[in-house]
């Protein structure tokens, strides 16, 4: 029966590789989360100087447009889901009808 004992060098090498791999996966996951957050974040235009007499109006307009865009995206997603559900339901009905016809024969 062969011993399961490893050389210390091999054991530490394996542990080091595992640590490196885990660190790499955590790093990639953090980057992906950062990309998603960055994509969904609202950015106010940074080039509006304080001396601009209509700065408040510009910022309000921008925030209003961004909220409208967000609501539009949400509405489009919900419409897309409804259409997909309708298509799935139609396909299921067709299959049931076909199965019923086969059963009759």
PDB file of C-alpha atoms in Angstrom:
ATOM      1  CA  UNK A   1       0.000   0.000   0.000  1.00  0.00           C
ATOM      2  CA  UNK A   2       1.461   3.316  -1.125  1.00  0.00           C
ATOM      3  CA  UNK A   3       1.792   6.126   1.389  1.00  0.00           C
ATOM      4  CA  UNK A   4      -0.206   9.300   0.837  1.00  0.00           C
ATOM      5  CA  UNK A   5       2.513  11.426   2.372  1.00  0.00           C
ATOM      6  CA  UNK A   6       3.775  14.266   0.171  1.00  0.00           C
ATOM      7  CA  UNK A   7       7.028  16.101   0.162  1.00  0.00           C
ATOM      8  CA  UNK A   8       6.736  19.443   1.916  1.00  0.00           C
ATOM      9  CA  UNK A   9       7.790  21.213  -1.269  1.00  0.00           C
ATOM     10  CA  UNK A  10       4.931  19.645  -3.262  1.00  0.00           C
ATOM     11  CA  UNK A  11       2.398  20.274  -0.511  1.00  0.00           C
ATOM     12  CA  UNK A  12       3.311  23.951  -0.218  1.00  0.00           C
ATOM     13  CA  UNK A  13       3.361  24.308  -3.995  1.00  0.00           C
ATOM     14  CA  UNK A  14      -0.174  22.932  -4.211  1.00  0.00           C
ATOM     15  CA  UNK A  15      -1.366  25.245  -1.428  1.00  0.00           C
ATOM     16  CA  UNK A  16       0.237  28.229  -3.163  1.00  0.00           C
ATOM     17  CA  UNK A  17      -1.417  27.364  -6.481  1.00  0.00           C
ATOM     18  CA  UNK A  18      -4.802  27.036  -4.759  1.00  0.00           C
ATOM     19  CA  UNK A  19      -4.361  30.447  -3.100  1.00  0.00           C
ATOM     20  CA  UNK A  20      -3.399  32.043  -6.417  1.00  0.00           C
ATOM     21  CA  UNK A  21      -6.385  30.493  -8.173  1.00  0.00           C
ATOM     22  CA  UNK A  22      -8.837  31.628  -5.490  1.00  0.00           C
ATOM     23  CA  UNK A  23      -7.393  35.143  -5.553  1.00  0.00           C
ATOM     24  CA  UNK A  24      -7.690  35.257  -9.340  1.00  0.00           C
ATOM     25  CA  UNK A  25     -11.337  34.142  -9.291  1.00  0.00           C
ATOM     26  CA  UNK A  26     -12.209  36.699  -6.580  1.00  0.00           C
ATOM     27  CA  UNK A  27     -10.518  39.408  -8.611  1.00  0.00           C
ATOM     28  CA  UNK A  28     -12.451  38.507 -11.781  1.00  0.00           C
ATOM     29  CA  UNK A  29     -15.719  38.373  -9.880  1.00  0.00           C
ATOM     30  CA  UNK A  30     -15.076  41.805  -8.370  1.00  0.00           C
ATOM     31  CA  UNK A  31     -14.355  43.200 -11.838  1.00  0.00           C
ATOM     32  CA  UNK A  32     -17.630  41.818 -13.184  1.00  0.00           C
ATOM     33  CA  UNK A  33     -19.614  43.284 -10.289  1.00  0.00           C
ATOM     34  CA  UNK A  34     -17.875  46.618 -10.825  1.00  0.00           C
ATOM     35  CA  UNK A  35     -18.784  46.581 -14.527  1.00  0.00           C
ATOM     36  CA  UNK A  36     -22.441  45.898 -13.741  1.00  0.00           C
ATOM     37  CA  UNK A  37     -22.568  48.668 -11.138  1.00  0.00           C
ATOM     38  CA  UNK A  38     -20.811  51.073 -13.468  1.00  0.00           C
ATOM     39  CA  UNK A  39     -23.276  50.242 -16.245  1.00  0.00           C
ATOM     40  CA  UNK A  40     -26.331  50.914 -14.050  1.00  0.00           C
ATOM     41  CA  UNK A  41     -24.962  54.050 -12.399  1.00  0.00           C
ATOM     42  CA  UNK A  42     -26.317  57.471 -13.331  1.00  0.00           C
ATOM     43  CA  UNK A  43     -23.570  59.929 -14.119  1.00  0.00           C
ATOM     44  CA  UNK A  44     -24.306  63.625 -13.833  1.00  0.00           C
ATOM     45  CA  UNK A  45     -22.463  65.691 -16.418  1.00  0.00           C
ATOM     46  CA  UNK A  46     -19.282  66.859 -14.742  1.00  0.00           C
ATOM     47  CA  UNK A  47     -18.566  69.828 -16.980  1.00  0.00           C
ATOM     48  CA  UNK A  48     -21.244  72.183 -15.623  1.00  0.00           C
ATOM     49  CA  UNK A  49     -19.490  75.096 -13.911  1.00  0.00           C
ATOM     50  CA  UNK A  50     -20.931  76.650 -10.764  1.00  0.00           C
ATOM     51  CA  UNK A  51     -21.126  80.033 -12.469  1.00  0.00           C
ATOM     52  CA  UNK A  52     -23.631  78.689 -14.977  1.00  0.00           C
ATOM     53  CA  UNK A  53     -26.940  80.468 -14.251  1.00  0.00           C
ATOM     54  CA  UNK A  54     -29.064  77.445 -15.233  1.00  0.00           C
ATOM     55  CA  UNK A  55     -27.016  74.729 -13.512  1.00  0.00           C
ATOM     56  CA  UNK A  56     -29.900  73.499 -11.324  1.00  0.00           C
ATOM     57  CA  UNK A  57     -32.228  73.289 -14.308  1.00  0.00           C
ATOM     58  CA  UNK A  58     -29.655  71.368 -16.342  1.00  0.00           C
ATOM     59  CA  UNK A  59     -29.122  68.861 -13.529  1.00  0.00           C
ATOM     60  CA  UNK A  60     -32.880  68.425 -13.020  1.00  0.00           C
ATOM     61  CA  UNK A  61     -33.379  67.865 -16.733  1.00  0.00           C
ATOM     62  CA  UNK A  62     -30.598  65.314 -16.829  1.00  0.00           C
ATOM     63  CA  UNK A  63     -31.943  63.390 -13.830  1.00  0.00           C
ATOM     64  CA  UNK A  64     -35.452  63.436 -15.320  1.00  0.00           C
ATOM     65  CA  UNK A  65     -34.156  62.063 -18.623  1.00  0.00           C
ATOM     66  CA  UNK A  66     -32.169  59.354 -16.877  1.00  0.00           C
ATOM     67  CA  UNK A  67     -35.181  58.236 -14.830  1.00  0.00           C
ATOM     68  CA  UNK A  68     -37.311  58.174 -17.983  1.00  0.00           C
ATOM     69  CA  UNK A  69     -34.682  56.058 -19.717  1.00  0.00           C
ATOM     70  CA  UNK A  70     -34.552  53.675 -16.755  1.00  0.00           C
ATOM     71  CA  UNK A  71     -38.352  53.347 -16.709  1.00  0.00           C
ATOM     72  CA  UNK A  72     -38.356  52.748 -20.466  1.00  0.00           C
ATOM     73  CA  UNK A  73     -35.782  49.962 -20.082  1.00  0.00           C
ATOM     74  CA  UNK A  74     -37.856  48.358 -17.340  1.00  0.00           C
ATOM     75  CA  UNK A  75     -41.005  48.611 -19.471  1.00  0.00           C
ATOM     76  CA  UNK A  76     -39.256  47.061 -22.475  1.00  0.00           C
ATOM     77  CA  UNK A  77     -38.023  44.191 -20.313  1.00  0.00           C
ATOM     78  CA  UNK A  78     -41.509  43.535 -18.976  1.00  0.00           C
ATOM     79  CA  UNK A  79     -43.002  43.632 -22.485  1.00  0.00           C
ATOM     80  CA  UNK A  80     -40.336  41.251 -23.699  1.00  0.00           C
ATOM     81  CA  UNK A  81     -41.103  38.826 -20.895  1.00  0.00           C
ATOM     82  CA  UNK A  82     -44.831  38.953 -21.642  1.00  0.00           C
ATOM     83  CA  UNK A  83     -44.240  38.262 -25.329  1.00  0.00           C
ATOM     84  CA  UNK A  84     -41.971  35.347 -24.498  1.00  0.00           C
ATOM     85  CA  UNK A  85     -44.555  33.912 -22.115  1.00  0.00           C
ATOM     86  CA  UNK A  86     -47.271  34.231 -24.754  1.00  0.00           C
ATOM     87  CA  UNK A  87     -45.107  32.427 -27.293  1.00  0.00           C
ATOM     88  CA  UNK A  88     -44.362  29.627 -24.829  1.00  0.00           C
ATOM     89  CA  UNK A  89     -48.061  29.289 -23.973  1.00  0.00           C
ATOM     90  CA  UNK A  90     -49.008  29.155 -27.672  1.00  0.00           C
ATOM     91  CA  UNK A  91     -46.432  26.450 -28.337  1.00  0.00           C
ATOM     92  CA  UNK A  92     -47.697  24.449 -25.367  1.00  0.00           C
ATOM     93  CA  UNK A  93     -51.294  24.691 -26.614  1.00  0.00           C
ATOM     94  CA  UNK A  94     -50.231  23.507 -30.071  1.00  0.00           C
ATOM     95  CA  UNK A  95     -48.434  20.537 -28.555  1.00  0.00           C
ATOM     96  CA  UNK A  96     -51.472  19.654 -26.451  1.00  0.00           C
ATOM     97  CA  UNK A  97     -53.712  19.845 -29.530  1.00  0.00           C
ATOM     98  CA  UNK A  98     -51.332  17.668 -31.548  1.00  0.00           C
ATOM     99  CA  UNK A  99     -51.135  15.149 -28.717  1.00  0.00           C
ATOM    100  CA  UNK A 100     -54.938  15.065 -28.434  1.00  0.00           C
ATOM    101  CA  UNK A 101     -55.232  14.384 -32.183  1.00  0.00           C
ATOM    102  CA  UNK A 102     -52.727  11.538 -31.943  1.00  0.00           C
ATOM    103  CA  UNK A 103     -54.597  10.081 -28.967  1.00  0.00           C
ATOM    104  CA  UNK A 104     -57.870  10.091 -30.919  1.00  0.00           C
ATOM    105  CA  UNK A 105     -56.308   7.990 -33.657  1.00  0.00           C
TER     106      UNK A 105
END
